[in-house]
Short mmCIF file of C-alpha atoms in Angstrom, two decimals:
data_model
loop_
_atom_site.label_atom_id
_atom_site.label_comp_id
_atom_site.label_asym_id
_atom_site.label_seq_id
_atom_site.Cartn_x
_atom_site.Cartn_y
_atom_site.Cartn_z
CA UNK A 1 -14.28 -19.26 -21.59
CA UNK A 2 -14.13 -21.47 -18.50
CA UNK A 3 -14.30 -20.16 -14.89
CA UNK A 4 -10.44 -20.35 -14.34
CA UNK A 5 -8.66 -21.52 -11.20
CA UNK A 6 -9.34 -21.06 -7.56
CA UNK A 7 -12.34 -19.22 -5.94
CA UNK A 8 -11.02 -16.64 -3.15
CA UNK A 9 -10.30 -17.64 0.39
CA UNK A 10 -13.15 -16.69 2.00
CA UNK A 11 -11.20 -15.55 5.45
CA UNK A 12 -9.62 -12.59 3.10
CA UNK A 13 -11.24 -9.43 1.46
CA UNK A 14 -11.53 -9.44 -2.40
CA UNK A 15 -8.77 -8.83 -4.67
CA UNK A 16 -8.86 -6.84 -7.71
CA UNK A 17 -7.94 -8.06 -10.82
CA UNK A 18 -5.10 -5.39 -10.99
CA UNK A 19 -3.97 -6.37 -7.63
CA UNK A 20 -3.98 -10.49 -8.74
CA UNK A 21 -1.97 -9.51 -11.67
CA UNK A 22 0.56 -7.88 -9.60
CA UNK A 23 0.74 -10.97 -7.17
CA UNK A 24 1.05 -12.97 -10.47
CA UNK A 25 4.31 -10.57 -11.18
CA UNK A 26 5.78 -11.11 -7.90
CA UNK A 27 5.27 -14.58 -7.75
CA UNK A 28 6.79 -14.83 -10.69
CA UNK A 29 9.89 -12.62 -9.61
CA UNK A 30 10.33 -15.26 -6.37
CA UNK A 31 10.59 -18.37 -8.78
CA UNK A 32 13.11 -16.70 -11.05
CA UNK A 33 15.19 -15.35 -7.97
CA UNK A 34 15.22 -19.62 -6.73
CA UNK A 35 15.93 -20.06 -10.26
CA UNK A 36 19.50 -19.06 -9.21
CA UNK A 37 20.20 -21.48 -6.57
CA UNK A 38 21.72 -24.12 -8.53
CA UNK A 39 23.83 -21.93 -10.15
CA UNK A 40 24.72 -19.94 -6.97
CA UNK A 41 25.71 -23.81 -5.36
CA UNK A 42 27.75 -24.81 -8.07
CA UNK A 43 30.54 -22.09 -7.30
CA UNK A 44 30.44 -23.46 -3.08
CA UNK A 45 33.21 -25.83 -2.52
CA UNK A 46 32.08 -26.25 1.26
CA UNK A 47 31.72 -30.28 1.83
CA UNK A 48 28.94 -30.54 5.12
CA UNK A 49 25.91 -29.28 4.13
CA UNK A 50 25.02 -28.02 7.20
CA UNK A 51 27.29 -25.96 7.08
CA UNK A 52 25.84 -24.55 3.34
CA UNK A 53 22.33 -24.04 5.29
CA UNK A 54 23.55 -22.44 8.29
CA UNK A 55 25.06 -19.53 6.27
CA UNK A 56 22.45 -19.26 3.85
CA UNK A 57 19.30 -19.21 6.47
CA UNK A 58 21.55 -16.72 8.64
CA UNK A 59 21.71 -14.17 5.74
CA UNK A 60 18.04 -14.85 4.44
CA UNK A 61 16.78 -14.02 7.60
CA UNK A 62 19.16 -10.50 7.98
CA UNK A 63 17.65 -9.70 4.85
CA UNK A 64 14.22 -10.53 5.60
CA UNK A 65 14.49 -8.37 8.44
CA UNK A 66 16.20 -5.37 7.08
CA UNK A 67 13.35 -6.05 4.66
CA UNK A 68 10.60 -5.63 6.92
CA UNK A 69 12.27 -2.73 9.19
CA UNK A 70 12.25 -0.71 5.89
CA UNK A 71 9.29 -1.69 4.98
CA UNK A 72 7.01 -1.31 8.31
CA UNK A 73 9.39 0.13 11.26
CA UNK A 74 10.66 -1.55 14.18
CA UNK A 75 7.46 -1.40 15.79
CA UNK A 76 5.93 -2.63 12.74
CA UNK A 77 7.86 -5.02 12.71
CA UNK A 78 7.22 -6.65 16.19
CA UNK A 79 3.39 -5.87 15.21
CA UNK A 80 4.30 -8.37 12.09
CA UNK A 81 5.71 -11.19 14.28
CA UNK A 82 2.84 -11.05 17.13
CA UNK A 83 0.11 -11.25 14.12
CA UNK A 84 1.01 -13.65 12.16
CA UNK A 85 -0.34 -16.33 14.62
CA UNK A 86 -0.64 -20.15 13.69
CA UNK A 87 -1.15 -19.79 10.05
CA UNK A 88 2.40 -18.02 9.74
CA UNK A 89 3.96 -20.20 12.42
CA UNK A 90 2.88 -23.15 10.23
CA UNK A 91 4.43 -21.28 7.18
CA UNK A 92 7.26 -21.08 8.63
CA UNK A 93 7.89 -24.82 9.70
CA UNK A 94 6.96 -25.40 6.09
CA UNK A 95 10.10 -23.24 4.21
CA UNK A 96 12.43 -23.96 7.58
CA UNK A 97 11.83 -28.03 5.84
CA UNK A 98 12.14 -26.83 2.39
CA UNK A 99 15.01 -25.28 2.25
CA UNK A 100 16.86 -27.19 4.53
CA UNK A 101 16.13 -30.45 2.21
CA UNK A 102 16.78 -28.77 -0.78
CA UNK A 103 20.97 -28.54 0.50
CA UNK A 104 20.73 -31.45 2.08
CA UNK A 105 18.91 -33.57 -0.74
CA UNK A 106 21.48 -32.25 -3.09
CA UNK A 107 24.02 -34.12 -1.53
CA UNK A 108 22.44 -37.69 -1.89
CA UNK A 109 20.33 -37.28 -5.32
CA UNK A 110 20.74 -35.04 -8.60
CA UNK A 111 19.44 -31.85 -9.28
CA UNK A 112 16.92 -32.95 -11.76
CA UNK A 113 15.33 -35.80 -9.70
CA UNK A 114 14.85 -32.79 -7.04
CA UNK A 115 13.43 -30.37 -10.37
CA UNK A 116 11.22 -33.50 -11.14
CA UNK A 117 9.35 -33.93 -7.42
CA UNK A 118 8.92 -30.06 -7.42
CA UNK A 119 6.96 -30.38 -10.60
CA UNK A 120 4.31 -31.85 -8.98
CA UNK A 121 3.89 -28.53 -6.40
CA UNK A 122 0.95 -27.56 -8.56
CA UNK A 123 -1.00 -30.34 -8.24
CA UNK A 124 -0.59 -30.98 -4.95
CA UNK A 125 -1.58 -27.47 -4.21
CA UNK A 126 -4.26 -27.71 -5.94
CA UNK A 127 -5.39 -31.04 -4.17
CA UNK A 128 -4.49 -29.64 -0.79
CA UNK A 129 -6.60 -26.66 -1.77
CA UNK A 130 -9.97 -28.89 -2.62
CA UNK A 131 -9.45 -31.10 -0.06
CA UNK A 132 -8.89 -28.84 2.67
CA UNK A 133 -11.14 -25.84 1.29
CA UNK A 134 -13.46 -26.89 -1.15
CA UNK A 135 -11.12 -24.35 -3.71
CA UNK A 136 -12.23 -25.07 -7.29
CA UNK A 137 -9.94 -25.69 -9.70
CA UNK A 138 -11.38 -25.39 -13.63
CA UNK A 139 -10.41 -27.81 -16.43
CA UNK A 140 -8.01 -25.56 -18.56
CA UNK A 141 -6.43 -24.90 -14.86
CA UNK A 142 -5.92 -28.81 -14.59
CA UNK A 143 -4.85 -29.43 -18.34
CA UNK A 144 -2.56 -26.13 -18.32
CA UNK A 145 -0.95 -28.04 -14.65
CA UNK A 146 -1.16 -31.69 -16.50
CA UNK A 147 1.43 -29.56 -18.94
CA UNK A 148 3.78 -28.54 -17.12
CA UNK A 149 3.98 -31.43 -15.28
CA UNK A 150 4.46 -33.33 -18.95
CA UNK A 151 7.48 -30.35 -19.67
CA UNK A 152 9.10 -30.89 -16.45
CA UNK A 153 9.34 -34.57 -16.88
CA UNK A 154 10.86 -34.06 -20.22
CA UNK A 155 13.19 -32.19 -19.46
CA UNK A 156 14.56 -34.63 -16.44
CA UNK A 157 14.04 -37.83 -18.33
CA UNK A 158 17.64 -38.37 -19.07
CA UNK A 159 19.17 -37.98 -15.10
CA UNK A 160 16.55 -40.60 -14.32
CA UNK A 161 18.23 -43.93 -15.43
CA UNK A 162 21.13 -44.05 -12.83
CA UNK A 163 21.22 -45.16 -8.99
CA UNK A 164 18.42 -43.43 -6.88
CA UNK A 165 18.79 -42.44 -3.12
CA UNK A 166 16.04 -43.11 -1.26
CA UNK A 167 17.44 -40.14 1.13
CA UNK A 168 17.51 -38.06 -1.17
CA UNK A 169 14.32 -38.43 -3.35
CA UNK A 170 12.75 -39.11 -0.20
CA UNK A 171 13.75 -35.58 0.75
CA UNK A 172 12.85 -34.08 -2.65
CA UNK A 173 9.67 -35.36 -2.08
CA UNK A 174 9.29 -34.05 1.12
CA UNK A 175 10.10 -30.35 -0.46
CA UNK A 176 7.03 -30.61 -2.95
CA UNK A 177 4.78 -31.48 -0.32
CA UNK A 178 5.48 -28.55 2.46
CA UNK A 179 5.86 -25.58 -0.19
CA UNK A 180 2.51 -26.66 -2.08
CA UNK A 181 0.86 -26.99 1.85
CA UNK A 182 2.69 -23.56 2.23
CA UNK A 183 0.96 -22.16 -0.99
CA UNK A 184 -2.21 -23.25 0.16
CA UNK A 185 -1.56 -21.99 3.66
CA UNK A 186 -0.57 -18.31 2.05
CA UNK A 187 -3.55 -18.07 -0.19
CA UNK A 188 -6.02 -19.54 2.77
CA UNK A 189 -4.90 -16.67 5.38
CA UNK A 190 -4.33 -13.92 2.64
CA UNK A 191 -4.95 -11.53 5.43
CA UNK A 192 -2.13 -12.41 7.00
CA UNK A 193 1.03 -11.00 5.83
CA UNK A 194 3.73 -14.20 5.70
CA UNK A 195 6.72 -12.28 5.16
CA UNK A 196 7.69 -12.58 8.97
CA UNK A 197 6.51 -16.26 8.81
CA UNK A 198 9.39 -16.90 5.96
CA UNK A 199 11.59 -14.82 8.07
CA UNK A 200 11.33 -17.70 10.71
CA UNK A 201 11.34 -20.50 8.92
CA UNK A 202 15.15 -19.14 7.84
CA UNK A 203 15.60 -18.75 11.54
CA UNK A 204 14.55 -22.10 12.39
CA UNK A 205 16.44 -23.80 9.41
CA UNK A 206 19.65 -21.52 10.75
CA UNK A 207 19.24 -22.98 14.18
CA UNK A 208 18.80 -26.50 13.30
CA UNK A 209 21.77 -26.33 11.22
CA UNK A 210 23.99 -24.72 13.49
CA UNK A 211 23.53 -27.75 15.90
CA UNK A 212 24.44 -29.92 13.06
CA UNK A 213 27.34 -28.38 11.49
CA UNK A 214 30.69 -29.66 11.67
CA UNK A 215 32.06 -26.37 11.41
CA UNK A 216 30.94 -22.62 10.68
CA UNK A 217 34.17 -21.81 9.46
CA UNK A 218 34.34 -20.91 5.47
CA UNK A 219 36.58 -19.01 3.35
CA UNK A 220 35.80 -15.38 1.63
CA UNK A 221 35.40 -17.42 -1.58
CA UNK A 222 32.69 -18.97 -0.08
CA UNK A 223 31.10 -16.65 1.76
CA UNK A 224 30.33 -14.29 -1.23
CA UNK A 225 28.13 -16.82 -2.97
CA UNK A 226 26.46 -17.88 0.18
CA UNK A 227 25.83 -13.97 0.39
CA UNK A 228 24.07 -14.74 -2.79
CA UNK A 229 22.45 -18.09 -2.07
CA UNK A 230 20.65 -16.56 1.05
CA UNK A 231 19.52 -12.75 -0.18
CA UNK A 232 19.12 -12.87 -3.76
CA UNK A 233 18.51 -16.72 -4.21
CA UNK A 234 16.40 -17.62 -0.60
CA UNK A 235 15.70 -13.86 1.00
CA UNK A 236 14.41 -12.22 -1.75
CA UNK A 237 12.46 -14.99 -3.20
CA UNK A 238 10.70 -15.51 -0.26
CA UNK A 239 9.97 -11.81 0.36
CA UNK A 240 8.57 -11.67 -3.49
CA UNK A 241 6.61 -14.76 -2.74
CA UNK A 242 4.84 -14.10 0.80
CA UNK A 243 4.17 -10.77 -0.57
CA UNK A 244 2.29 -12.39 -3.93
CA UNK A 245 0.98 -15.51 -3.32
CA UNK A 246 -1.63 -14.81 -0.76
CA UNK A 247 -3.51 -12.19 -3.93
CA UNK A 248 -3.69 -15.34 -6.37
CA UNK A 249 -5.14 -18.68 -6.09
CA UNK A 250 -3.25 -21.70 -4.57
CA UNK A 251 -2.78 -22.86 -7.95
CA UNK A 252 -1.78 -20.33 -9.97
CA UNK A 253 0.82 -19.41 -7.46
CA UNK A 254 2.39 -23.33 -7.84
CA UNK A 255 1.80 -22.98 -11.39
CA UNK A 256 4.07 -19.97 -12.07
CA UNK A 257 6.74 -21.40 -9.20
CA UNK A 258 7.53 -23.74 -12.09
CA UNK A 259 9.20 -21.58 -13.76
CA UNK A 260 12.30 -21.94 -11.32
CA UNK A 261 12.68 -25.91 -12.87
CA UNK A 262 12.33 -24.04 -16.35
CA UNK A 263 15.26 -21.21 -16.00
CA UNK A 264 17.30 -23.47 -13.60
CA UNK A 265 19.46 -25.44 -16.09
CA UNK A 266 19.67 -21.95 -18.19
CA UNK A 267 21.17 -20.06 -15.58
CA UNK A 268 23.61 -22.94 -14.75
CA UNK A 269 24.33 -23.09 -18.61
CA UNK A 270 25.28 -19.70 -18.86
CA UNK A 271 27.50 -19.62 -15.59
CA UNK A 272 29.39 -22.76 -15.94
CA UNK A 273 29.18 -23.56 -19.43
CA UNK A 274 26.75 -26.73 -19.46
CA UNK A 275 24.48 -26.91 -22.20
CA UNK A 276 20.99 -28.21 -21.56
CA UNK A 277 20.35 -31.27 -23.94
CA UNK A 278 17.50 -31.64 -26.41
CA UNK A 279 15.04 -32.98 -24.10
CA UNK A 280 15.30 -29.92 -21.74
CA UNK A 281 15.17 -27.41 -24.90
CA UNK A 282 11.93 -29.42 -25.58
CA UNK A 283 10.66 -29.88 -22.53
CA UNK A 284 11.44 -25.89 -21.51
CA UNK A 285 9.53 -25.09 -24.47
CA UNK A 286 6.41 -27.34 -23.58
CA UNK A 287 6.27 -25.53 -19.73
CA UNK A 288 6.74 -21.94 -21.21
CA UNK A 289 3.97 -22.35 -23.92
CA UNK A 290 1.53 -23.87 -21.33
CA UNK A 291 2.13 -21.23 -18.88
CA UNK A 292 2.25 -18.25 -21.34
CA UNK A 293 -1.09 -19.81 -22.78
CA UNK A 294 -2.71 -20.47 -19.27
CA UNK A 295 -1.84 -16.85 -17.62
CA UNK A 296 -2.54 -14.80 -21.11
CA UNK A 297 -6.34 -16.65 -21.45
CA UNK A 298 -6.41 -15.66 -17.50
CA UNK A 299 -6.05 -11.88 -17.54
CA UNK A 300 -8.01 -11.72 -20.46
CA UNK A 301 -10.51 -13.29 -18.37
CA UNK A 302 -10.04 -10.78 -15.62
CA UNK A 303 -9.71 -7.66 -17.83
CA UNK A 304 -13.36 -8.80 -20.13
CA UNK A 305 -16.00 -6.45 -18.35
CA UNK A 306 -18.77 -7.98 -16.82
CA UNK A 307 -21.69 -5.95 -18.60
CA UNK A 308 -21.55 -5.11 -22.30
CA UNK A 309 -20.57 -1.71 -22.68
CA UNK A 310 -18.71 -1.59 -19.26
CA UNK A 311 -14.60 -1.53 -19.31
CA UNK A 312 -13.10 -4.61 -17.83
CA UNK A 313 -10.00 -2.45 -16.73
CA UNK A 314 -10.03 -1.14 -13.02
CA UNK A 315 -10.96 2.65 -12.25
CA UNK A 316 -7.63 4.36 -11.52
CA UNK A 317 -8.82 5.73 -8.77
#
């Protein structure tokens, strides 16, 4: 088989397999918990955006932070913040842009033009990662990302034939490139723990929106689902993925964010009753198949021992 995916950031101790294979899972978990956003936004009636972000940021960051108190302690806590240095400050600016321009960008484009641009995340992680790093990135890596690229684009081929906003694709675009420079920047500084980074970046998003709100006043209606939209959907995503992304390579961590494009229009079908056309049964199928392929020849890989006679599978103790 063919070395797979990215070599390890050489500023951060070695991973086991088992612990790469939990950071797979976890990644995983963040992409299905954004999975719910579009779903979440279709029950908001709220008109200004701003407004949306505001609410969402403020209760992604009170999550994050009963998160970490939990987690490490007040102290701990404090410890997290004064650590994190550039690397997380950057980080931060990164998901404060994303998910500001993912509300935002909803109001001037569709939902599938945004699903299409995010496709790309794994190749320009991947890119960013080579460029910046040197990170190799092996052929059934490229051809398993050249897939679900292919999926993607299947799937949004119909929403593409209408009136484009410049704003808002521009914007879109502008989301793929700061979460696959965020990827990078996670895997890069795996030492450094980014859940307090994320924590800011809602802080800064909640901040900026607050000074560009019409108003902060929303019904109890509303504010239940963007009590969703900001712990399940934004809080706990981010929380699964600072905690997973810096054990796997740039790549891989991009590569199984695309799932959220791929259970997206399943979640809204279920909630609000719109059923995902042929092309995005077809396309769906494409991305799962490539991904199941790509991550089942990949633990395999990590699990084969590296002497004959010697177990692949890590000591339990």
């Amino acid at each position: 088989m063919t070395e797979v995916a990215s070599s390890p950031a050489p500023s951060g101790p070695a991973l086991a397999p088992r612990d790469e294979r939990r950071g797979a899972l976890l990644v995983f978990l963040s992409a299905l918990m954004w999975s719910f956003g579009g779903a979440i936004a279709r029950y908001i009636d709220i008109g200004d955006s701003w407004t949306v972000v505001f609410w969402r940021s403020v209760w992604a960051a009170a999550f994050l932070l009963c998160f970490m108190a939990w987690r490490d302690g007040g102290r701990g806590t404090l410890r997290l913040f004064r650590d994190m240095g550039l690397p997380g400050f950057a980080v931060a600016l990164c998901f404060a842009t994303a998910s500001t321009s993912f509300v935002v960008a909803l109001a001037y484009t569709t939902v599938a033009n945004i699903l299409l641009m995010q496709a790309g995340v794994p190749l320009m992680a991947a890119l960013f990662a080579w460029i910046a790093f040197r990170e190799k990135v092996s052929t059934t890596t490229w051809i398993a990302i050249a897939t679900v690229i292919l999926g993607v684009g299947i799937m949004v081929s119909e929403s593409l034939g209408g009136t484009v906003s410049p704003v808002g694709d521009g914007l879109a675009l502008l989301i793929a490139v700061v979460f696959a420079t965020a990827t990078v920047i996670t895997r890069r500084f795996s030492h450094v723990r980014m859940t307090p980074a994320t924590c800011l970046g809602t802080m800064f998003a909640a901040a900026f929106a607050f000074s560009q709100a019409s108003t902060l006043s929303v019904s109890a209606h509303d504010m239940a689902f963007l009590f969703a939209f900001g712990v399940v959907n934004l809080g706990l995503g981010l929380a699964f993925f600072a905690t997973g992304a810096r054990m796997i390579p740039a790549a891989m961590a991009a590569l199984l964010g695309t799932f959220e494009p791929l259970m997206g229009p399943i979640w809204v079908w279920l909630a609000h009753g719109e059923i995902p056309s042929g092309r995005t049964i077809i396309g769906g199928g494409v991305v799962f198949i490539a991904l199941f392929v790509h991550l089942v020849l990949e633990f395999k890989r990590q699990t084969q021992p590296s002497r004959p006679g010697v177990t692949g599978l890590p000591s339990p103790n």
